[in-house]
Short mmCIF file of C-alpha atoms in Angstrom, two decimals:
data_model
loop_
_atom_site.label_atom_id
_atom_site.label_comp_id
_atom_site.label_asym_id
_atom_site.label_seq_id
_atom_site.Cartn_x
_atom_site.Cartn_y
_atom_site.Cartn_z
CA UNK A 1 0.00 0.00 0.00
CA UNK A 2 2.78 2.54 1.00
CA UNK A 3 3.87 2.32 -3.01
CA UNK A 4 0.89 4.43 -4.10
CA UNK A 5 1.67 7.12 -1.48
CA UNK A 6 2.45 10.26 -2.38
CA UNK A 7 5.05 11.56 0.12
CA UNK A 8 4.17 15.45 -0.23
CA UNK A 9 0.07 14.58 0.36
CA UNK A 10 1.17 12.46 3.14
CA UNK A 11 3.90 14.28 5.09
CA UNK A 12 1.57 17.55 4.79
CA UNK A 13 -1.22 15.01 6.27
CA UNK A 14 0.71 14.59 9.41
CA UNK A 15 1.71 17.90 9.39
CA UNK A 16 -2.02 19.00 9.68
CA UNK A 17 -2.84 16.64 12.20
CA UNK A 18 0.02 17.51 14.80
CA UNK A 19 -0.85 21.21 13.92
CA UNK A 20 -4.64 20.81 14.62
CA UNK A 21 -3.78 18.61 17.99
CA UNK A 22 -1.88 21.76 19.34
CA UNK A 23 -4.79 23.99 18.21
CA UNK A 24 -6.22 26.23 21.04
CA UNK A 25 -9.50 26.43 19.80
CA UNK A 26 -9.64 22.65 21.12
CA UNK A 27 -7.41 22.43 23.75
CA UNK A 28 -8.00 25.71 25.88
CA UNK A 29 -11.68 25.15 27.18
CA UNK A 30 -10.06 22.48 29.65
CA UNK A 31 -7.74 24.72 31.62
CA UNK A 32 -10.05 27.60 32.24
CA UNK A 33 -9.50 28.72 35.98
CA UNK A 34 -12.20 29.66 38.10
CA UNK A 35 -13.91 33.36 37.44
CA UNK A 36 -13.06 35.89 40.05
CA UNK A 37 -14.83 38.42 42.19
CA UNK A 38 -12.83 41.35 40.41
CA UNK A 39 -11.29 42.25 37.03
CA UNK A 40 -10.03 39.36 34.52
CA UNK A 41 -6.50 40.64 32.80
CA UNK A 42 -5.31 38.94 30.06
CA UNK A 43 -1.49 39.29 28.74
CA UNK A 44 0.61 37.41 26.57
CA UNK A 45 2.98 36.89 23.53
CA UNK A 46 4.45 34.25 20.84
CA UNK A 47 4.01 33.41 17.46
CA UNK A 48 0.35 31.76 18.35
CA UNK A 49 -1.12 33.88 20.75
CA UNK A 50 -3.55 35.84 18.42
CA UNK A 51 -4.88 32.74 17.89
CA UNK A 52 -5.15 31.52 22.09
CA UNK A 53 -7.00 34.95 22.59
CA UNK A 54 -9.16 34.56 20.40
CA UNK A 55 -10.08 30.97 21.52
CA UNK A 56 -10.11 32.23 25.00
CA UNK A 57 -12.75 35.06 24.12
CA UNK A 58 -15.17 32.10 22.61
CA UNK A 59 -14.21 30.00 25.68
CA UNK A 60 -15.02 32.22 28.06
CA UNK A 61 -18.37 33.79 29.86
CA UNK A 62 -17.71 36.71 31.07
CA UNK A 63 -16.07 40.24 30.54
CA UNK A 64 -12.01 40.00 29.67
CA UNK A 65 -9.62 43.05 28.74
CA UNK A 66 -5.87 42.89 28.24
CA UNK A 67 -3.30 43.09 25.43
CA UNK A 68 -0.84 40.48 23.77
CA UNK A 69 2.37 40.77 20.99
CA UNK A 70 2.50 38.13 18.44
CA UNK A 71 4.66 38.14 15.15
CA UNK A 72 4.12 40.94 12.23
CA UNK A 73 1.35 39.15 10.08
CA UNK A 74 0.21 36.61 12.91
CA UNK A 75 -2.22 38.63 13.76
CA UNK A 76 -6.19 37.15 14.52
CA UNK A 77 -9.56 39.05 14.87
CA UNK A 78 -10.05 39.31 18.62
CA UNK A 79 -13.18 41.40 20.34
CA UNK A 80 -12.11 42.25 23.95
CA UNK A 81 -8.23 41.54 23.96
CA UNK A 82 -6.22 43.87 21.90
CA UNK A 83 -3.51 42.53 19.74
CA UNK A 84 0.00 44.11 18.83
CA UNK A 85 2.17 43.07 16.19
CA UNK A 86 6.09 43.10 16.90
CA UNK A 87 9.47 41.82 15.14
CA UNK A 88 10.77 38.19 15.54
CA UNK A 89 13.31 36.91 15.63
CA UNK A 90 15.07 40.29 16.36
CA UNK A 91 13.42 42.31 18.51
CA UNK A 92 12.55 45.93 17.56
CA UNK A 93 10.56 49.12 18.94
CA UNK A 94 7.11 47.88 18.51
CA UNK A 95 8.08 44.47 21.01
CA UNK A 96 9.34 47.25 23.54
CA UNK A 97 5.71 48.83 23.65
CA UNK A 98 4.20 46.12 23.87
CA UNK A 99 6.12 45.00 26.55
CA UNK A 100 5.76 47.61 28.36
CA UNK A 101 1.97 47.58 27.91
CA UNK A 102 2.08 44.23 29.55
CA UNK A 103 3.55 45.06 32.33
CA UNK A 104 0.92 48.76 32.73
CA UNK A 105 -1.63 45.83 32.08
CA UNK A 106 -1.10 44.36 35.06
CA UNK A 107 0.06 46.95 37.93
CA UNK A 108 -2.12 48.26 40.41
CA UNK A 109 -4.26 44.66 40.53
CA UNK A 110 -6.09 43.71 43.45
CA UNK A 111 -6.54 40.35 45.25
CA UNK A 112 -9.81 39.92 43.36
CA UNK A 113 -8.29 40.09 40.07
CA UNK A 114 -7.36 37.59 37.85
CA UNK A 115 -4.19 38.11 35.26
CA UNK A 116 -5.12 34.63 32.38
CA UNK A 117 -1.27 34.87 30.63
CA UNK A 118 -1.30 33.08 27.04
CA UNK A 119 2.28 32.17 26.53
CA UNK A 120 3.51 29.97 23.77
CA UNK A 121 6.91 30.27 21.04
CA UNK A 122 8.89 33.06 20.50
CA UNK A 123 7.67 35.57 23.10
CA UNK A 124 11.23 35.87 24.11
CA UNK A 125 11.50 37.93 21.04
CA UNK A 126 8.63 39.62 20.94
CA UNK A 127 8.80 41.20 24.33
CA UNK A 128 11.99 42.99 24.66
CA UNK A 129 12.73 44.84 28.04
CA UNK A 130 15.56 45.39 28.66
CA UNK A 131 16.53 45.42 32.86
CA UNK A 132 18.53 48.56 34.69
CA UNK A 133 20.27 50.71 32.51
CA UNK A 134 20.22 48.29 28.74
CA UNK A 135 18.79 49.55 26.27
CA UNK A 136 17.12 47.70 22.99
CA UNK A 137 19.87 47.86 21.12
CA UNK A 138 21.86 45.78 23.87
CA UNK A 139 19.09 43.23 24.01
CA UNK A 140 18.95 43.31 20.00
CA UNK A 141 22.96 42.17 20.62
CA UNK A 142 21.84 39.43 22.95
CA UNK A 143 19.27 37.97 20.43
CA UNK A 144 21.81 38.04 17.69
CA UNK A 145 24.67 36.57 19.73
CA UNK A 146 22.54 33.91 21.08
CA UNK A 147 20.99 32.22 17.29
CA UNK A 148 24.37 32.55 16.36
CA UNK A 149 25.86 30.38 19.06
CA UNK A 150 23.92 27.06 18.63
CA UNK A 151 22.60 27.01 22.20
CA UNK A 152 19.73 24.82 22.77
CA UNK A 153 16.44 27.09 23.47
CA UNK A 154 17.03 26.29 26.69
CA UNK A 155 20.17 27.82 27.76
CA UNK A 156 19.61 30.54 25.06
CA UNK A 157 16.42 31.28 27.56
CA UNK A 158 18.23 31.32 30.66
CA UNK A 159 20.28 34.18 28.93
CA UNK A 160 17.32 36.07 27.93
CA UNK A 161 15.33 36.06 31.44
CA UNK A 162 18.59 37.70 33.72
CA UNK A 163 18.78 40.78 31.12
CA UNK A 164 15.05 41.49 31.14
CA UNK A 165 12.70 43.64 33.10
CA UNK A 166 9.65 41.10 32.16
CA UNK A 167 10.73 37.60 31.47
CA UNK A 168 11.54 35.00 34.12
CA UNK A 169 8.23 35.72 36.48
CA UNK A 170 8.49 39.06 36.31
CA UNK A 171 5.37 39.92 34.69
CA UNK A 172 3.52 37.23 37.42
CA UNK A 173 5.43 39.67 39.81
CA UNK A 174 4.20 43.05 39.01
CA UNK A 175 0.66 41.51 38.28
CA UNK A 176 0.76 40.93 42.86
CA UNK A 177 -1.55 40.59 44.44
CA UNK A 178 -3.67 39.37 41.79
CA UNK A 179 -4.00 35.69 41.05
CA UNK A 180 -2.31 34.16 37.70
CA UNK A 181 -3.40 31.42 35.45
CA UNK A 182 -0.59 30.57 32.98
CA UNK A 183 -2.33 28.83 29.82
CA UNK A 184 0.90 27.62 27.73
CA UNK A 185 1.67 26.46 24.46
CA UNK A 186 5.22 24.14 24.67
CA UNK A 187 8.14 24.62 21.96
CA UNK A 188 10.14 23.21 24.36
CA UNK A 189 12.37 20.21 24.55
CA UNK A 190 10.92 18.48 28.16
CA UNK A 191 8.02 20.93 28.46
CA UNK A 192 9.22 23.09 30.89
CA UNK A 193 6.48 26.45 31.18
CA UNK A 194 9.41 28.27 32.98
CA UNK A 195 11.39 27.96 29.49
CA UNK A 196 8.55 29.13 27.57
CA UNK A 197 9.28 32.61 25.78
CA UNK A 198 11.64 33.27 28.76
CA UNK A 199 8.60 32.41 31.38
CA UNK A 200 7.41 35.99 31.73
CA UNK A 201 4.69 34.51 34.21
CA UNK A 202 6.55 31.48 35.77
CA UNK A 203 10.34 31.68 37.53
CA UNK A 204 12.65 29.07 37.75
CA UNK A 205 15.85 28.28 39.79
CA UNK A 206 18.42 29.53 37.00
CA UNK A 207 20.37 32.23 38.43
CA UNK A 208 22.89 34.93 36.78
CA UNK A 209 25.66 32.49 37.31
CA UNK A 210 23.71 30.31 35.23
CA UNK A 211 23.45 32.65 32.53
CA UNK A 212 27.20 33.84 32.73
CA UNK A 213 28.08 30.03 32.31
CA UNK A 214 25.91 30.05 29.03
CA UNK A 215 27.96 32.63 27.58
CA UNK A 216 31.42 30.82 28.07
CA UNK A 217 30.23 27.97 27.15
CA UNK A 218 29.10 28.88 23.99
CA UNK A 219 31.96 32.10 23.71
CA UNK A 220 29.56 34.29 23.02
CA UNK A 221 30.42 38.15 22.77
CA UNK A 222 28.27 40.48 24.10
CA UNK A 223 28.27 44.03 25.18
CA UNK A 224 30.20 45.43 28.31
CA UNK A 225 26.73 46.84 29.57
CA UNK A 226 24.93 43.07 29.12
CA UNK A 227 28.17 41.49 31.26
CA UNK A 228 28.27 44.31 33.80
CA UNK A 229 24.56 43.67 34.31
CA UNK A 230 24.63 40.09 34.30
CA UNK A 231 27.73 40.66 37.07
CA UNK A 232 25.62 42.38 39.42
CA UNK A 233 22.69 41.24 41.51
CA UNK A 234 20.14 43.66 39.47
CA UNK A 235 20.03 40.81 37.05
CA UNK A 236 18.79 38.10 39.95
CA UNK A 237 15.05 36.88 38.71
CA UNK A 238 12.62 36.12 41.00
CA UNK A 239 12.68 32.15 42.33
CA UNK A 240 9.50 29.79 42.76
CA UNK A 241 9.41 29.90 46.10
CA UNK A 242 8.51 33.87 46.01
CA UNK A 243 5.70 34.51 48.07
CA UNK A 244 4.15 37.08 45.05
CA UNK A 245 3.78 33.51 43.70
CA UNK A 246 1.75 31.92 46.20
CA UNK A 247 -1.75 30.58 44.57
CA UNK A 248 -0.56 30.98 40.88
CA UNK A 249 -1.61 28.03 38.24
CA UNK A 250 0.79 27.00 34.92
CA UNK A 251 -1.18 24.46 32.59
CA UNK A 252 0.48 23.13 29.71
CA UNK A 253 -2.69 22.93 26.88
CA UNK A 254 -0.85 22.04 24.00
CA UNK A 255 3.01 20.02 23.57
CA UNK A 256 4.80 18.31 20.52
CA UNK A 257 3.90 15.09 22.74
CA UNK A 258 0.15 15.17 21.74
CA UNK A 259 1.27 16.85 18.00
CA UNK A 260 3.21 13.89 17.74
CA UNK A 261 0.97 11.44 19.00
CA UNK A 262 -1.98 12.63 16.21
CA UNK A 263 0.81 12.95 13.62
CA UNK A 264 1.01 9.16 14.47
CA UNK A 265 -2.40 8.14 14.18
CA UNK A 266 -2.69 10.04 11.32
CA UNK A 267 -0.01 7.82 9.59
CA UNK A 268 -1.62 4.87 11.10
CA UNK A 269 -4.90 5.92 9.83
CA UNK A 270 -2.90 5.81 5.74
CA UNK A 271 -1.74 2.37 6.58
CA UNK A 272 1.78 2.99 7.57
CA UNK A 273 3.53 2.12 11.08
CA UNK A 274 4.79 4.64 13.06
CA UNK A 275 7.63 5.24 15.80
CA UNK A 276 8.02 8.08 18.03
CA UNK A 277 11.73 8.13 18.35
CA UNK A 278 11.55 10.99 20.45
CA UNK A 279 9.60 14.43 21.20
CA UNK A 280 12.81 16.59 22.52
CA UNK A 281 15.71 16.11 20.53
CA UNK A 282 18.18 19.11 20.23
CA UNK A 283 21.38 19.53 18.79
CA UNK A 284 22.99 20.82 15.80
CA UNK A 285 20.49 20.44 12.90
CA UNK A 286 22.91 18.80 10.57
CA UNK A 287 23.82 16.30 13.13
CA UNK A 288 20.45 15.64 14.22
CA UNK A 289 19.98 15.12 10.03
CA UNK A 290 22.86 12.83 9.42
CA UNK A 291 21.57 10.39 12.69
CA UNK A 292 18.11 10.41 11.34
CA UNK A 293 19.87 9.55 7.82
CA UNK A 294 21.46 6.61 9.58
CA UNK A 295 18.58 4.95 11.03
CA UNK A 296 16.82 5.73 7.98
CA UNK A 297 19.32 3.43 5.71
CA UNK A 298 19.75 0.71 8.41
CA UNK A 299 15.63 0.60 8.12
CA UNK A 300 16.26 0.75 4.43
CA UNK A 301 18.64 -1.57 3.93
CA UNK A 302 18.25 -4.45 7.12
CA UNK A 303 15.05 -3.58 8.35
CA UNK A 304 16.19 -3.00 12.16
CA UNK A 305 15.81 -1.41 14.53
CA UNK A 306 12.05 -1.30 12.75
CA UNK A 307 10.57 -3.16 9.95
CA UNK A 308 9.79 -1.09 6.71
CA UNK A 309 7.08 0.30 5.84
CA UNK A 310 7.02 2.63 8.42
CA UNK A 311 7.53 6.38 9.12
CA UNK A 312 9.96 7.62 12.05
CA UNK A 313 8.74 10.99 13.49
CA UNK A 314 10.30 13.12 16.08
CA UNK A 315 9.93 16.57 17.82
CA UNK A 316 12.20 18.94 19.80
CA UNK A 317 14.33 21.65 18.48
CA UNK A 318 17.44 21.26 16.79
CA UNK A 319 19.74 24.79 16.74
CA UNK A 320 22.31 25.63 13.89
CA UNK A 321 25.39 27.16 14.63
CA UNK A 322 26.26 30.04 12.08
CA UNK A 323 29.85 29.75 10.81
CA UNK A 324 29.01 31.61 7.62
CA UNK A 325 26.74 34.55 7.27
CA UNK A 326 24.81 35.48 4.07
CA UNK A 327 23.21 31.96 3.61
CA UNK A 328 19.03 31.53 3.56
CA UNK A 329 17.63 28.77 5.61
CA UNK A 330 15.93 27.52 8.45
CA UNK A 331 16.94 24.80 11.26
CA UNK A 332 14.38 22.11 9.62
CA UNK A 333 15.82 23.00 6.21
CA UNK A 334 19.67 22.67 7.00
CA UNK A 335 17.94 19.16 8.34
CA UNK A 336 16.80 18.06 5.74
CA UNK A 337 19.50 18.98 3.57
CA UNK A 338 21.99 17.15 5.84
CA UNK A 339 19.53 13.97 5.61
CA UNK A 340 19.45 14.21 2.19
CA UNK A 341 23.19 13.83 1.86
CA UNK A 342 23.02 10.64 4.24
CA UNK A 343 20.52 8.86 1.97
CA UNK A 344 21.53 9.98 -1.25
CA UNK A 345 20.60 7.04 -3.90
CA UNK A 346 19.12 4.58 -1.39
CA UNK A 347 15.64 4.02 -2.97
CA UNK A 348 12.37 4.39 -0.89
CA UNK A 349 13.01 7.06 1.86
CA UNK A 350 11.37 10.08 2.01
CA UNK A 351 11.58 12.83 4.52
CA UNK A 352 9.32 15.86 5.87
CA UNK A 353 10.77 18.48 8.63
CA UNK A 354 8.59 21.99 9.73
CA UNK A 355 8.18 24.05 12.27
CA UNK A 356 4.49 24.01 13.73
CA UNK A 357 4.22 27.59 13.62
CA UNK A 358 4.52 27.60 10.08
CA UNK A 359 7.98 29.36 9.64
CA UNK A 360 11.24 28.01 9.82
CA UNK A 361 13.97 30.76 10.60
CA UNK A 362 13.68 33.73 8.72
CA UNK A 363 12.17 33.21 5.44
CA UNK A 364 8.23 32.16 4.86
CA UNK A 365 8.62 28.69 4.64
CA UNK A 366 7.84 26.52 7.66
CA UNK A 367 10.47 23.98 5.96
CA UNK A 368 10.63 21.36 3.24
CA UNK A 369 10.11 17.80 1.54
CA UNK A 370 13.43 15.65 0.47
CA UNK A 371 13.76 12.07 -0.78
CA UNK A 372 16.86 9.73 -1.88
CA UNK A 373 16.72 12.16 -5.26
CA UNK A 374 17.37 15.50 -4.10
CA UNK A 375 21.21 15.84 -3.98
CA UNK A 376 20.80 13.86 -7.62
CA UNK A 377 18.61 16.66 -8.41
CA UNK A 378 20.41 19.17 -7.13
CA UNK A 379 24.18 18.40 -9.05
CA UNK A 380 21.53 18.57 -11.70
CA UNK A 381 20.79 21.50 -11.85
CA UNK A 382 24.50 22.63 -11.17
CA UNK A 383 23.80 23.18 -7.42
CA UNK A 384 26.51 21.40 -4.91
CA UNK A 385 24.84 20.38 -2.37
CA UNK A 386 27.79 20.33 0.00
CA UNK A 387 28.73 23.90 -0.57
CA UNK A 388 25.23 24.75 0.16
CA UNK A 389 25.19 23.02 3.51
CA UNK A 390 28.37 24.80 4.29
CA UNK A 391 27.20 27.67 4.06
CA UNK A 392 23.73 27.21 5.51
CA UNK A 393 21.77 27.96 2.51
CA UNK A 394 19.66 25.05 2.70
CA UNK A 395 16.76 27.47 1.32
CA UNK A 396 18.32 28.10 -1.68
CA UNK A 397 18.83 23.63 -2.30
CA UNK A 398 14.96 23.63 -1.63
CA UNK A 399 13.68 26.51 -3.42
CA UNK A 400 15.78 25.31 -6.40
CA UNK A 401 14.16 22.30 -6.42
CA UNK A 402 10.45 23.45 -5.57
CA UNK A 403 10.42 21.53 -2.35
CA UNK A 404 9.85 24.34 -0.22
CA UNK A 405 6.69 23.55 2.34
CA UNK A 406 4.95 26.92 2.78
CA UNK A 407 1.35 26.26 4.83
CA UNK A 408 1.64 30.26 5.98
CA UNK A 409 0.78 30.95 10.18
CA UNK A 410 -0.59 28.50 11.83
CA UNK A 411 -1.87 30.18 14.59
CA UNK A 412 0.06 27.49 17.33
CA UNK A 413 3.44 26.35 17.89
CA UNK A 414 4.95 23.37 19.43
CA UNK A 415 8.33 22.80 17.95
CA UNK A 416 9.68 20.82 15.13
CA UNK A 417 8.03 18.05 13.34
CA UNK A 418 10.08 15.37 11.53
CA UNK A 419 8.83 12.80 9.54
CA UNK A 420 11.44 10.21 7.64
CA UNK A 421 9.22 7.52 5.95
CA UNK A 422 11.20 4.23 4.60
CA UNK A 423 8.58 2.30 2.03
#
């Protein structure tokens, strides 16, 4: 049966089913907290939260106000909650505002008063703040430094919230003594809501030393100002155990666990197997690529560690470390162009990578399709494959072959989907 698939219909199958599984519009009516005798506040920010308003607003009985920042062009019709559009992945002047409105939002509360936060991908971004006496530009520095150094999102987060006036719980701290409901969207690797776009609404035990530790590790230059701050307790964040937290409430709605787990049964329901190999894996794209490349052939070629047919998905975020400027790509791209490399000529393997939120990196893609014929293709058409991975223009391999994947905003975002299927 897998013969007479079509790879493209049924990678962008899965793709929709992992992306619907993470949709709000489903998934938020569980988690709504209890109404409350005052005011209900809503703030937020990432990529999807346009969309988790607006779901909330249909969810909800009851009057809401409150403001959230997606992405330029993310944007969703909303009736009560006002939405701002701000720069990502480099943060500009619009992200300050709305920052700032945030954290206006949410002053002067009451212990009546309920603050609902919508947090999901790529808030870290979007709400620039820079703590003390930074300024944007610093912060812009930061953001740079930090997708240039190949950091999982995790440590690149624990950077972020120790140079910023709103992430690591300190929204959730200026909104006190108001109760707050976290409703959160996972990108990240493990799940962690503190992680999420910096965890403007929930702390974590990561300290400045933490942060300073990132920055060796990963030799990352960044401005005097940034390591003067980061030297001095102004940059401490709040920790759980802060009392302006007592009473609060983080829910998880949506994770590449459950995208995953539909993505599967959507295979399942086209009559091909499927393995979860895992829902967090990080590490350099290429790398993560050429592994998947080398399961893929042993599938291919000796049927172990699983029998063909079958399609191997996983989830996480991988990270690309820039040693070349000027290329065009995305993480999923520079994936899938390392895969195709590992499985060039070896006859029945296809393979799918996109970020849920329907944009991989910078350009308007959310990633691409690739099979054992794309580096053929490529030489083919007088492209070398190799120098294009070198340089990380894995946009320019795809785009040359019309293998772009371009589904626009999705209006969620749980991380990377990867789908390698061996016929």
């Amino acid at each position: 049966m897998t013969g007479s698939i079509d790879p493209k219909a049924f990678f962008t199958r899965l793709f929709d089913a992992a992306v619907a599984a993470a949709d709000p519009a489903k998934t938020i009516r569980a988690f709504l907290p209890e109404k409350p005798r005052g005011r209900t506040i809503v703030v937020g920010a990432g990529k999807g939260v346009a969309q988790m308003a607006a779901a909330l607003e249909d969810a909800w009985e009851g009057p809401l106000e409150g403001v959230v920042v997606t992405r330029y062009g993310y944007g969703a019709p909303t009736r009560m909650i006002e939405v701002l559009e701000a720069a990502h992945p480099v943060p500009d002047e619009a992200g300050l505002s709305g920052a700032q409105r945030l954290m206006d939002s949410v002053n002067g509360l009451g212990p009546d008063d309920l603050v609902i936060a919508l947090v999901c991908g790529g808030g870290s971004a979007l709400l620039p703040a820079p703590a003390g006496s930074l300024t944007l530009v610093d912060e812009i520095a930061v953001n740079e430094a930090l997708l240039a150094s190949g950091a999982p999102i995790s440590a690149m987060n624990t950077v972020r919230k120790h140079i910023s006036a709103i992430k690591g719980g300190r929204l959730a701290a200026a909104a006190h003594p108001a109760r707050v409901v976290s409703l959160i969207v996972s990108d990240i690797p493990g799940d962690d809501p503190a992680l999420v776009s910096s965890g403007p609404t929930v702390p974590d035990m990561a300290s400045r030393a933490d942060a300073l530790a990132v920055i060796e590790t990963y030799g990352m230059q960044l401005p005097d100002a940034v390591m003067q701050h980061l030297a001095s307790p102004a940059a401490d964040a709040p920790k759980p155990d802060d009392p302006r937290f007592a009473g609060h409430e983080v829910h998880v709605i949506a994770s590449a666990a459950r995208s995953l787990e539909a993505a599967s049964a959507a295979a399942e329901a086209q009559g091909v197997p499927a393995v979860i190999l895992s829902d967090a894996i990080e590490g350099e794209a290429r790398e993560v690529g050429r592994v998947h490349a080398a399961i893929a052939r042993e599938v291919a070629l000796r049927d172990r560690p699983f029998r063909k047919p079958v399609v191997l998905l996983s989830g996480g975020e991988t990270t690309v470390t820039l040693r070349r400027s000027g290329g065009r790509g995305g993480r999923n791209t520079e994936f899938l162009l390392a895969l195709a490399l590992g499985i060039e000529g070896i006859s029945g393997i296809s393979a799918f990578a996109a970020d849920t939120d329907g944009i991989d990196g910078s350009e308007e893609n959310a990633g691409a399709f690739a099979d054992h014929g794309t580096v053929a293709r490529l030489r083919s058409a007088g492209h070398d494959p190799k120098t294009l991975l070198a340089a990380h223009d894995a946009w320019g391999a795809f785009d040359a072959l019309g293998d772009l994947f371009a589904p626009g905003p999705t209006g969620t975002n749980v991380n990377d989907l990867r789908a390698v299927l061996v016929r």
